CSV table of C-alpha atoms in Angstrom, one decimal:
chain,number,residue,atom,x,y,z
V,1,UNK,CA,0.0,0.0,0.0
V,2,UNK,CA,0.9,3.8,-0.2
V,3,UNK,CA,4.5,4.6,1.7
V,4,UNK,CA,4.5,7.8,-0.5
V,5,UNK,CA,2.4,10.2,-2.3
V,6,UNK,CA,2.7,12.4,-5.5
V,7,UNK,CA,0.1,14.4,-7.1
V,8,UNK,CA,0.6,15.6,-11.1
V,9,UNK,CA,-1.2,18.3,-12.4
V,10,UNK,CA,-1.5,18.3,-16.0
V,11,UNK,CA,-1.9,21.0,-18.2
V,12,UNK,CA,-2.1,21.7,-21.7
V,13,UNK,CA,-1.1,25.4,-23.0
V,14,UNK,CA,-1.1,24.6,-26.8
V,15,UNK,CA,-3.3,27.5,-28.6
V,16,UNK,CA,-5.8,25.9,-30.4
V,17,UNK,CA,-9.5,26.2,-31.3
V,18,UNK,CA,-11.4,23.8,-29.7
V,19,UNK,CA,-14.6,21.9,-30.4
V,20,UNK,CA,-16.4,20.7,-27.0
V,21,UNK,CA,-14.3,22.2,-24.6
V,22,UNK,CA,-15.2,22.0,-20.9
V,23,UNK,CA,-14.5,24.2,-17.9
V,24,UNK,CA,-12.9,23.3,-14.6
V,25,UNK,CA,-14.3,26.2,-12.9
V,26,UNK,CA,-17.8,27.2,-12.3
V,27,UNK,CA,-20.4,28.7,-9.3
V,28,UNK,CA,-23.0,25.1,-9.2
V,29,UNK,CA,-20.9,21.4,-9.0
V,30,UNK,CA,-22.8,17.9,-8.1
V,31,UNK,CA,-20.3,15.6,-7.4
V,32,UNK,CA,-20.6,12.6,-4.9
V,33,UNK,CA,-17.8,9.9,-3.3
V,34,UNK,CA,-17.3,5.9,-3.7
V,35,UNK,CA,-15.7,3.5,-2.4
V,36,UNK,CA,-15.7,-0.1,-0.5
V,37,UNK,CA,-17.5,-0.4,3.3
V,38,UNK,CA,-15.4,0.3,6.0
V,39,UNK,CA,-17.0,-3.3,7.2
V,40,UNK,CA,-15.2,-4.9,4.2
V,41,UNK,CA,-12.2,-7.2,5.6
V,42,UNK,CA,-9.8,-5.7,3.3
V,43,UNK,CA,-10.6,-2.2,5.6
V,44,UNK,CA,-11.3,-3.7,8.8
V,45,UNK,CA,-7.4,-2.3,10.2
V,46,UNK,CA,-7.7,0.8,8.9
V,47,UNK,CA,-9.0,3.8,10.0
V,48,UNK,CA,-12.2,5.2,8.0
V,49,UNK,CA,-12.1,7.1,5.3
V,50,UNK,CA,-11.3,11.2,5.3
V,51,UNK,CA,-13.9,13.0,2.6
V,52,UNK,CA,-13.1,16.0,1.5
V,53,UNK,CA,-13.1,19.1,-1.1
V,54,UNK,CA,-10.5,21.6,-1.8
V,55,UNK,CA,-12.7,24.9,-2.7
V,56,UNK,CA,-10.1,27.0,-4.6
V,57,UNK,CA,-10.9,30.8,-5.2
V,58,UNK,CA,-9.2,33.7,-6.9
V,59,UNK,CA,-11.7,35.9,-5.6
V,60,UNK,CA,-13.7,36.2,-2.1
V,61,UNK,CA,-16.0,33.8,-2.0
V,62,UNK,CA,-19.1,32.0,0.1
V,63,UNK,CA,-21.2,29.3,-0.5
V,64,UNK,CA,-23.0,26.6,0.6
V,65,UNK,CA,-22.1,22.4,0.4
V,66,UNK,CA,-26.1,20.4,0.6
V,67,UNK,CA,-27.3,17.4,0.3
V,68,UNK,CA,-30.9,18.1,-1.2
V,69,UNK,CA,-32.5,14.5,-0.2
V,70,UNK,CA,-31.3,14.4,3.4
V,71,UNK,CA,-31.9,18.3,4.4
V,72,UNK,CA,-27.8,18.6,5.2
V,73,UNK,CA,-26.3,21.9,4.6
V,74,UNK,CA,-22.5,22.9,5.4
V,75,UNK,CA,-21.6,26.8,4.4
V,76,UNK,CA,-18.0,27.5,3.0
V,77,UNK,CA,-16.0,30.7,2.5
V,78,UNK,CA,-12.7,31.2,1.1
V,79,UNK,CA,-10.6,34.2,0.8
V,80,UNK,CA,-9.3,35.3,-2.5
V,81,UNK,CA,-6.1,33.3,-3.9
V,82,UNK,CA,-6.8,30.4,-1.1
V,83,UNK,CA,-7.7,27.2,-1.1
V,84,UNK,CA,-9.8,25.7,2.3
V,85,UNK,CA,-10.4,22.2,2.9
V,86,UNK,CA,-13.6,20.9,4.0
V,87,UNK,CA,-14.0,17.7,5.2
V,88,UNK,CA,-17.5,15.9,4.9
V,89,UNK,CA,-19.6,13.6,6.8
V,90,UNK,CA,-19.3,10.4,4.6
V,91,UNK,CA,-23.2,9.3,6.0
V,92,UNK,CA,-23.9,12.5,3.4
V,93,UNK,CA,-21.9,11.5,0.4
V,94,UNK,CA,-20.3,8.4,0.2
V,95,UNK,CA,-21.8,5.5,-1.6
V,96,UNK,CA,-20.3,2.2,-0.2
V,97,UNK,CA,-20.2,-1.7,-1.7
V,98,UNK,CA,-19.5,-4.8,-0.1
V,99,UNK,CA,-19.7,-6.3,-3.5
V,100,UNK,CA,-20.9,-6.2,-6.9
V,101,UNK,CA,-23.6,-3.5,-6.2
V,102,UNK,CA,-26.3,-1.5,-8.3
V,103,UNK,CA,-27.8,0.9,-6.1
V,104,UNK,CA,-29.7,4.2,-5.6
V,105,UNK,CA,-28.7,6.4,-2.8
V,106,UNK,CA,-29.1,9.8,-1.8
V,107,UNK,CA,-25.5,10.4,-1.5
V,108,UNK,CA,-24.8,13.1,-3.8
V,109,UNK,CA,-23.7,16.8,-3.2
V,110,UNK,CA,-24.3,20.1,-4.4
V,111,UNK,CA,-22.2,23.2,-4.2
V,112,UNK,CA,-22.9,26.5,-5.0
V,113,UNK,CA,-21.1,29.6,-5.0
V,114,UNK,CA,-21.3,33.3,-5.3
V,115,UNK,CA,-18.8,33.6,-7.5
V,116,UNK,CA,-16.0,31.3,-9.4
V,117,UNK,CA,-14.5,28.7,-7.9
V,118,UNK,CA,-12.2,25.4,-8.6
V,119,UNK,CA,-13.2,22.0,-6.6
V,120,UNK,CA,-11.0,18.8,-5.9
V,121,UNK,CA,-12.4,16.2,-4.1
V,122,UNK,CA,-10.1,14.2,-2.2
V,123,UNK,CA,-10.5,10.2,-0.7
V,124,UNK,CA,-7.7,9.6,2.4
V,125,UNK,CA,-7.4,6.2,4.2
V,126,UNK,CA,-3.7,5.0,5.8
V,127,UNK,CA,-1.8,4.6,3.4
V,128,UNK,CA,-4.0,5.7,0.3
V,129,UNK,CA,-5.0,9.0,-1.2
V,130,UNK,CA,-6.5,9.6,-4.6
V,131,UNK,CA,-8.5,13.2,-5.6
V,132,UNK,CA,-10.2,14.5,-8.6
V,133,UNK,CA,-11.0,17.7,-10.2
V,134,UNK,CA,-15.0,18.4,-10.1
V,135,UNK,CA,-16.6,20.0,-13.1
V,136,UNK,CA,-19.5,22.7,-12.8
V,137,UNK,CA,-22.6,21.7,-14.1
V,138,UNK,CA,-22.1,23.6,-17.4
V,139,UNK,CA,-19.0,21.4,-18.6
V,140,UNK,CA,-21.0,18.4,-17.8
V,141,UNK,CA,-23.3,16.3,-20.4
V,142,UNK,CA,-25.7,13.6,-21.3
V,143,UNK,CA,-23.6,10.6,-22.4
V,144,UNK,CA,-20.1,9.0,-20.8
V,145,UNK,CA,-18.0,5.5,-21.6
V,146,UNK,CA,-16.7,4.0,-18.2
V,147,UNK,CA,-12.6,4.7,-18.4
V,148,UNK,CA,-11.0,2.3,-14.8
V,149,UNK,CA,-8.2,0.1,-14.7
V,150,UNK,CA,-9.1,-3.3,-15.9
V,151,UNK,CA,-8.0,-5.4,-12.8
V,152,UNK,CA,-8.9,-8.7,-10.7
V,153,UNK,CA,-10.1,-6.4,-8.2
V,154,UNK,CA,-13.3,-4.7,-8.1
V,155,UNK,CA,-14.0,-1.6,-10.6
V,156,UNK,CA,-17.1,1.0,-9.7
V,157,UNK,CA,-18.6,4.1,-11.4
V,158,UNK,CA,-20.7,6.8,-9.7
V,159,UNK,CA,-23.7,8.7,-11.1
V,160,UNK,CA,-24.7,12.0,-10.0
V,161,UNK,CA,-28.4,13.5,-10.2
V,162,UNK,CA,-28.7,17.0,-11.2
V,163,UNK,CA,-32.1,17.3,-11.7
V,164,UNK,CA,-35.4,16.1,-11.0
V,165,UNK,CA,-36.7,12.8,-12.8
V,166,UNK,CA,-33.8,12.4,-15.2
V,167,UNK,CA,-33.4,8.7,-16.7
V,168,UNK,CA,-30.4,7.2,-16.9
V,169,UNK,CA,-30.0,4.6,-18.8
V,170,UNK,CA,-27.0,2.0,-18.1
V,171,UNK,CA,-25.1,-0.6,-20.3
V,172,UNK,CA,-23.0,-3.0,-18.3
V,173,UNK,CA,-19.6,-4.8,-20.3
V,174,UNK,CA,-19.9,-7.3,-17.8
V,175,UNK,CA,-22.9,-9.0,-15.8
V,176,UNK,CA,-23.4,-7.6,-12.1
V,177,UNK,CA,-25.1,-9.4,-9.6
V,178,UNK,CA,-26.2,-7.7,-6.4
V,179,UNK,CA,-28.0,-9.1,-3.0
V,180,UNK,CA,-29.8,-6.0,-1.5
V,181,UNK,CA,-28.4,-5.6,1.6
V,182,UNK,CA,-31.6,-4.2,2.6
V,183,UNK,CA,-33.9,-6.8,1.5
V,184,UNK,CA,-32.1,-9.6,0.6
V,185,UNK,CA,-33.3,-9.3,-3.1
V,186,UNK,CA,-31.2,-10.9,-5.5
V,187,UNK,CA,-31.1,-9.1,-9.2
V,188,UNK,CA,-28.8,-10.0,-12.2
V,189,UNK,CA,-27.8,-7.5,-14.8
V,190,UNK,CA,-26.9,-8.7,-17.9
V,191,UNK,CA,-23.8,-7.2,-19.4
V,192,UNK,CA,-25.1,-5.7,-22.8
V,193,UNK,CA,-28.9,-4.7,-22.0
V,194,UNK,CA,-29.8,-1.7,-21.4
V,195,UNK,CA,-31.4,-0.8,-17.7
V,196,UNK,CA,-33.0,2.4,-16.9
V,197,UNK,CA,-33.6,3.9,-13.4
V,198,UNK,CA,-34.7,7.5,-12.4
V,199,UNK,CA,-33.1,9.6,-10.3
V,200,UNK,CA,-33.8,13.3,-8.3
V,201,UNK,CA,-30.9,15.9,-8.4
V,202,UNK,CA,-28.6,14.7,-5.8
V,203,UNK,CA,-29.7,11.1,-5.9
V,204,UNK,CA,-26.8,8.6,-6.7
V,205,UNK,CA,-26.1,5.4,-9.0
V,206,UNK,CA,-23.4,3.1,-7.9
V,207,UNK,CA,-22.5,0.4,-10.0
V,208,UNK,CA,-19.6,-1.9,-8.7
V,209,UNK,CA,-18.1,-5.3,-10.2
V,210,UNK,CA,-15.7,-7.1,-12.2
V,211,UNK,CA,-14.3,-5.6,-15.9
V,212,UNK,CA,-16.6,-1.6,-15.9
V,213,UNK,CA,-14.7,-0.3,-18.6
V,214,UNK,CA,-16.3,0.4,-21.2
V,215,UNK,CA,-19.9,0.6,-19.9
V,216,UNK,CA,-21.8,2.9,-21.6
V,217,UNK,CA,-24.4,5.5,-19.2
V,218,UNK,CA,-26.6,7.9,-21.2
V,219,UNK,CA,-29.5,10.4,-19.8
V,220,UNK,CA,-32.7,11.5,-21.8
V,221,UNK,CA,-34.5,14.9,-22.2
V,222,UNK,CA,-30.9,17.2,-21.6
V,223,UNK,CA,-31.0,16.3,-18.6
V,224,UNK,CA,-27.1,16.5,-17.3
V,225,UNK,CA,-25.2,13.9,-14.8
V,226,UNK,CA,-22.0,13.6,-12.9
V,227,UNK,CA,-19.9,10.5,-13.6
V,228,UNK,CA,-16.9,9.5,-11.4
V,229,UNK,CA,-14.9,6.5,-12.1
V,230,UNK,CA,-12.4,4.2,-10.7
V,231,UNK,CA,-10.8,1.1,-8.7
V,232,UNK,CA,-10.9,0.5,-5.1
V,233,UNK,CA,-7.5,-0.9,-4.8
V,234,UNK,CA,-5.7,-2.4,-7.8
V,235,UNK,CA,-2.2,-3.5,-9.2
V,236,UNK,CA,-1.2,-1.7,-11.8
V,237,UNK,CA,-0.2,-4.2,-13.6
V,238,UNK,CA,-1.9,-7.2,-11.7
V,239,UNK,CA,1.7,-8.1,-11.0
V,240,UNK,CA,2.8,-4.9,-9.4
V,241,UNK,CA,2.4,-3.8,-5.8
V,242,UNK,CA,1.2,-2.2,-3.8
V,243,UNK,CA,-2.5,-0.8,-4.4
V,244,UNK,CA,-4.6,2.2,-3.5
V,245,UNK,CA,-8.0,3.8,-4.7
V,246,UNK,CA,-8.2,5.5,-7.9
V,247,UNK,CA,-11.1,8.1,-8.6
V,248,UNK,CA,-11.6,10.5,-11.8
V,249,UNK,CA,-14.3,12.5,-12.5
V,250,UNK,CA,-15.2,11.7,-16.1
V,251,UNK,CA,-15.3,14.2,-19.0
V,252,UNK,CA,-18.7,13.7,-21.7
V,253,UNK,CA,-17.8,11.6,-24.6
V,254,UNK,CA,-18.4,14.6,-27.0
V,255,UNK,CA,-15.0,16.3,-24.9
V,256,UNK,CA,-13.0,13.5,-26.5
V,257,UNK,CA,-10.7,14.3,-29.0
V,258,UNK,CA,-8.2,12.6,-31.4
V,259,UNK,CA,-4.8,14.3,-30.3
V,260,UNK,CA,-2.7,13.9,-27.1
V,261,UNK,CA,1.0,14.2,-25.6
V,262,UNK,CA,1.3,12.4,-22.6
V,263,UNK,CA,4.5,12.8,-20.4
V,264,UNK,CA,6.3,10.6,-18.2
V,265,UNK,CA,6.0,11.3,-14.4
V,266,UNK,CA,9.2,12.1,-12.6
V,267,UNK,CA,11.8,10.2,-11.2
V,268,UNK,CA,10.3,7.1,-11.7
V,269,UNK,CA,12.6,3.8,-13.0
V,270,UNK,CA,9.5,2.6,-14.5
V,271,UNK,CA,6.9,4.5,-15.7
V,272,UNK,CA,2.5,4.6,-16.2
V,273,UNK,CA,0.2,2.4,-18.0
V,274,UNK,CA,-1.7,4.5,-20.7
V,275,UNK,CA,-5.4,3.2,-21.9
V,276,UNK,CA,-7.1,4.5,-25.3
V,277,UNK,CA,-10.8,3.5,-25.4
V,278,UNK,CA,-12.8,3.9,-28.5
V,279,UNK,CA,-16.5,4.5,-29.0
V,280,UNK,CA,-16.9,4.1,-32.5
V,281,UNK,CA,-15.9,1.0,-34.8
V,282,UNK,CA,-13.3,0.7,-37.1
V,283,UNK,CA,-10.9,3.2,-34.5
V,284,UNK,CA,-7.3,3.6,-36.2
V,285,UNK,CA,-5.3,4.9,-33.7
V,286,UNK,CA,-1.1,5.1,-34.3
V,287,UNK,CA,1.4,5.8,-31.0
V,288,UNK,CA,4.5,6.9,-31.3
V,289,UNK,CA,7.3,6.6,-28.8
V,290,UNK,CA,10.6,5.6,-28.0
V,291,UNK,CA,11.4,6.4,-32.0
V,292,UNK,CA,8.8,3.8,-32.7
V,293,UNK,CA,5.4,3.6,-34.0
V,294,UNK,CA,2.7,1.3,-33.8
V,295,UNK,CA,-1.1,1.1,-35.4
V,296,UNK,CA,-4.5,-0.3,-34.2
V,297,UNK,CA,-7.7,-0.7,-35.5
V,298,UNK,CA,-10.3,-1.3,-32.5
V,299,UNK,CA,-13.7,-1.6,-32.7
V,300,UNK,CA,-16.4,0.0,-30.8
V,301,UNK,CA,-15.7,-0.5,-26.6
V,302,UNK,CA,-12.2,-1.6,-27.4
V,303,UNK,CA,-9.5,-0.2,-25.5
V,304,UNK,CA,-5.7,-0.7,-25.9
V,305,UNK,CA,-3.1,-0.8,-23.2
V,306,UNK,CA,0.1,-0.3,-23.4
V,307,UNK,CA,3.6,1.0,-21.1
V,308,UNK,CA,4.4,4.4,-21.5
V,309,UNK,CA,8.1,4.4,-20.8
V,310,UNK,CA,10.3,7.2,-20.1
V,311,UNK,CA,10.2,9.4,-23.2
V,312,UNK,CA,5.9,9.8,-23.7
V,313,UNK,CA,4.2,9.0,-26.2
V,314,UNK,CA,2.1,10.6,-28.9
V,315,UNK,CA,-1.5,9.3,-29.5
V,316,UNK,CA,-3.6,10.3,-32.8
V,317,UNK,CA,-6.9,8.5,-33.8
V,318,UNK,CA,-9.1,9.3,-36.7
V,319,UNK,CA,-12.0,9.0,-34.6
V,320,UNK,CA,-12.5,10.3,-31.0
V,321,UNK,CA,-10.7,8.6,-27.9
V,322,UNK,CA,-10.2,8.9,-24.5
V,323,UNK,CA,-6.7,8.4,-23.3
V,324,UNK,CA,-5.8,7.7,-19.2
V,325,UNK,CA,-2.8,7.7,-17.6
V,326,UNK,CA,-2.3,5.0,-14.4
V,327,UNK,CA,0.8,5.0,-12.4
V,328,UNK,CA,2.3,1.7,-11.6
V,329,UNK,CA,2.5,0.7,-8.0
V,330,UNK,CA,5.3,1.7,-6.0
V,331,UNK,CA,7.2,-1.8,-6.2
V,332,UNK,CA,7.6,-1.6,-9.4
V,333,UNK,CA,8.0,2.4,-10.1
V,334,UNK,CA,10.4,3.1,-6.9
V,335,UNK,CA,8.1,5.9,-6.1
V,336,UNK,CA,4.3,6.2,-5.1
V,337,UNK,CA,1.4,4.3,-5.8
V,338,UNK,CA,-1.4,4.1,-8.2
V,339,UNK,CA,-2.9,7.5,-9.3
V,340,UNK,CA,-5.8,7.6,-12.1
V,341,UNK,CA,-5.7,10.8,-14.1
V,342,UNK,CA,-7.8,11.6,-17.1
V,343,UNK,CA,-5.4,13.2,-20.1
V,344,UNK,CA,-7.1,15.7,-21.8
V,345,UNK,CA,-6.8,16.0,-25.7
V,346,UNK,CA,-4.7,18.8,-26.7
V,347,UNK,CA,-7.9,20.0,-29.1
V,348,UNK,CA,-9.0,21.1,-25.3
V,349,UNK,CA,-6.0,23.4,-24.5
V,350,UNK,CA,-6.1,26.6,-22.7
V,351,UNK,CA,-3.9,30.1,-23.1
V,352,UNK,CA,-3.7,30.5,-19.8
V,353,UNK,CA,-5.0,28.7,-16.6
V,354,UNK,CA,-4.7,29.2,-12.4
V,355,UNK,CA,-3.8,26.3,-10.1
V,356,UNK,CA,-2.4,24.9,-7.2
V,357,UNK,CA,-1.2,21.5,-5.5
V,358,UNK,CA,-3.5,20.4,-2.6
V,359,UNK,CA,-2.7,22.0,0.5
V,360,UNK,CA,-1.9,18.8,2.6
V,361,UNK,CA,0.8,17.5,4.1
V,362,UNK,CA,0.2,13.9,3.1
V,363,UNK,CA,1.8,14.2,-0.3
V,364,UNK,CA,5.3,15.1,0.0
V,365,UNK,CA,6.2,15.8,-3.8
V,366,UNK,CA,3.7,18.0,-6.2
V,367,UNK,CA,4.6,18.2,-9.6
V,368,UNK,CA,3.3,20.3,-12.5
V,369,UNK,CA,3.6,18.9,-16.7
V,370,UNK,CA,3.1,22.1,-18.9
V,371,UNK,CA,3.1,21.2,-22.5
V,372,UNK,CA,3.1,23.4,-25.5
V,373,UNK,CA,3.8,23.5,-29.1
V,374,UNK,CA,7.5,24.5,-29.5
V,375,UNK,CA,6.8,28.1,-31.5
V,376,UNK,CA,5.4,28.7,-27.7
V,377,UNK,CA,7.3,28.2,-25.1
V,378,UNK,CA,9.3,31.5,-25.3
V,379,UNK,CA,6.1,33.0,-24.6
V,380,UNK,CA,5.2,30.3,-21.5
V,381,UNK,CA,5.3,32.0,-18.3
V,382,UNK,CA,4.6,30.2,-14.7
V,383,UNK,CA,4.4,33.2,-12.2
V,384,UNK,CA,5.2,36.0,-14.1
V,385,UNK,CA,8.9,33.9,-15.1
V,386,UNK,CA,9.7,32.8,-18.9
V,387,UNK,CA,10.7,28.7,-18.8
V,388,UNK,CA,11.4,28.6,-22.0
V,389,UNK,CA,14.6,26.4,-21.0
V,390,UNK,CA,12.6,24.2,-18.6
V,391,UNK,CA,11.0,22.8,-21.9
V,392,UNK,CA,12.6,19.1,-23.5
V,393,UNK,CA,12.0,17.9,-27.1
């Protein structure tokens, strides 16, 4: 398990137009937590889990944190240029399994704000730590493909209400079946039929088993929903200790593009698994690295795998893809555990962007990747200073 932390923020400063770009930061979020029962026996020695979100402002700001099913309320403030972490009751937002599990909960939170903010949410347990960035409600949309590690152990998603009687509808890769631990009802989903459920704003969906990737989750009528995906406490490889949870919050599918760098992390003797997922058939996708190239064609749900070594790797499709970048376990990489983190595609880059490292002192390295076209970097600044000769090839 975890001995120590990093945290990689990854940004994208290439100037481009972009089709179907999302925003990190916004004034109304939904997001909600996941994760296995503190009752499960791989948990039972540990302590229970911390739940938080880092509110980060560059103005002054108030708000409040709900729960609009239960009646909860928790009001925030931050000063401008600071970040302030809140931690939350899990009884209020954290949807647990002991299991496979397909289950509605009221577990889901909303934020607003007077004014802009930037949200990370943040899962802590001895010796594992994962967070996510949170997207407003306005860079959310209608239609998402699961992206989690494909590992022995057990693989969830999480789907967020945002309003009132919105149908989701839910397409399994592999077959779930849940006991109700309520009940004792017994219900099989088949993996490749479609199931629909309603939900309020601020209702959840969990959906936990074997093999998620690639499940397909779609809403009707407009109506928007918060996905979050990711392991509970994988190998990455299977072969490749030690574990820890993973969670992303997942961009729409109409955010995906056909383009990406991805980097290396840092002082690492081995380096990330990378995953490209398709969603339509007949997917060519080429990746260069190490001075080689290589070509697929994958059909609809298929995904690739493959080691991204020291150098990166570049990643064109001719259809759109999501790309997403797992570190290895610490056994094998000499540094760190498992971290999930979605890449964006470089048609979604930004001319300039604010940001910080969480304020915590359970992570004892931060690191920032800035990438840009090479006609740019003499104009790339971080805090005001040119790092034009920061930049490699």
């Amino acid at each position: 398990m975890k001995k120590k932390w990093t945290f990689i923020i990854f940004l994208l400063l290439i100037q481009l137009s972009v089709f179907g770009q999302y925003s990190t930061q916004g004034k109304d979020f939904y997001l909600g937590f996941m994760g296995a029962s503190d009752q499960s026996p791989s948990f039972t020695t540990l302590k229970p889990a911390e739940l938080s979100v880092y509110i980060a402002a560059q103005r002054d700001v108030s708000g409040t944190i709900s729960n609009e099913q239960t009646g909860f309320q928790m009001p925030f403030s931050v000063n401008a240029g600071e970040i302030s972490k809140i931690i939350l009751p899990s009884q209020e937002c954290f949807s647990y399994s002991l299991g496979d599990t397909v289950a509605v909960r009221n577990t889901g939170l909303h934020v607003e704000a007077t004014d802009t903010i930037s949200i990370y949410l943040s899962n802590h347990r001895d010796y594992s730590f994962d967070a996510s960035v949170v997207l407003p409600i306005r860079s959310l949309g209608t239609e998402y493909k699961i992206a989690n590690y494909k590992s022995e152990e057990q693989s969830s998603f999480l789907i967020v209400g945002t309003e009132d009687n919105t149908i989701v509808e839910i397409i399994l890769q592999n077959d779930v079946s849940w006991e109700n631990e309520e009940n004792g009802d017994k219900t099989t989903y088949s993996a490749g039929k479609p199931y629909q459920f309603v939900i309020n704003k601020g209702q959840t969906i969990l959906v936990a088993g074997i093999g998620m990737m690639g499940s397909t989750i779609k809403s009707f009528d407009c109506k928007k929903i918060a996905v979050f995906s990711g392991n509970y406490c994988p190998f990455i490889p299977n072969d490749c200790p030690a574990c820890d949870v993973l969670v992303e919050q997942l961009p729409p599918t109409n955010t995906w593009g056909k383009h990406f760098i991805v980097n290396p992390t840092i002082e690492r003797k081995r380096d990330s698994r990378i995953v490209v997922t398709a969603q339509e058939p007949q997917t060519q996708i080429t990746i260069k690295k190490e001075g080689k190239e290589e070509q697929f064609t994958m059909s609809q749900n298929q995904y690739v795998e493959f080691e991204l070594g020291l150098s990166g790797a570049e990643i064109t499709a001719n259809q759109p893809v999501s790309v997403t970048q797992y570190a290895i376990g610490g056994f094998c990489s000499g540094m760190g555990d498992p971290f999930m983190l979605w890449i964006a595609p470089t048609e979604q880059s930004v001319k300039d962007i604010v940001f910080s490292p969480l304020p915590t002192n359970k992570i004892n390295k931060h690191y920032v990747q800035i990438i840009t076209k090479t006609e740019h970097k003499k104009s790339t600044l971080l805090d005001g200073k040119n790092i034009e000769n920061q930049f490699s090839t």
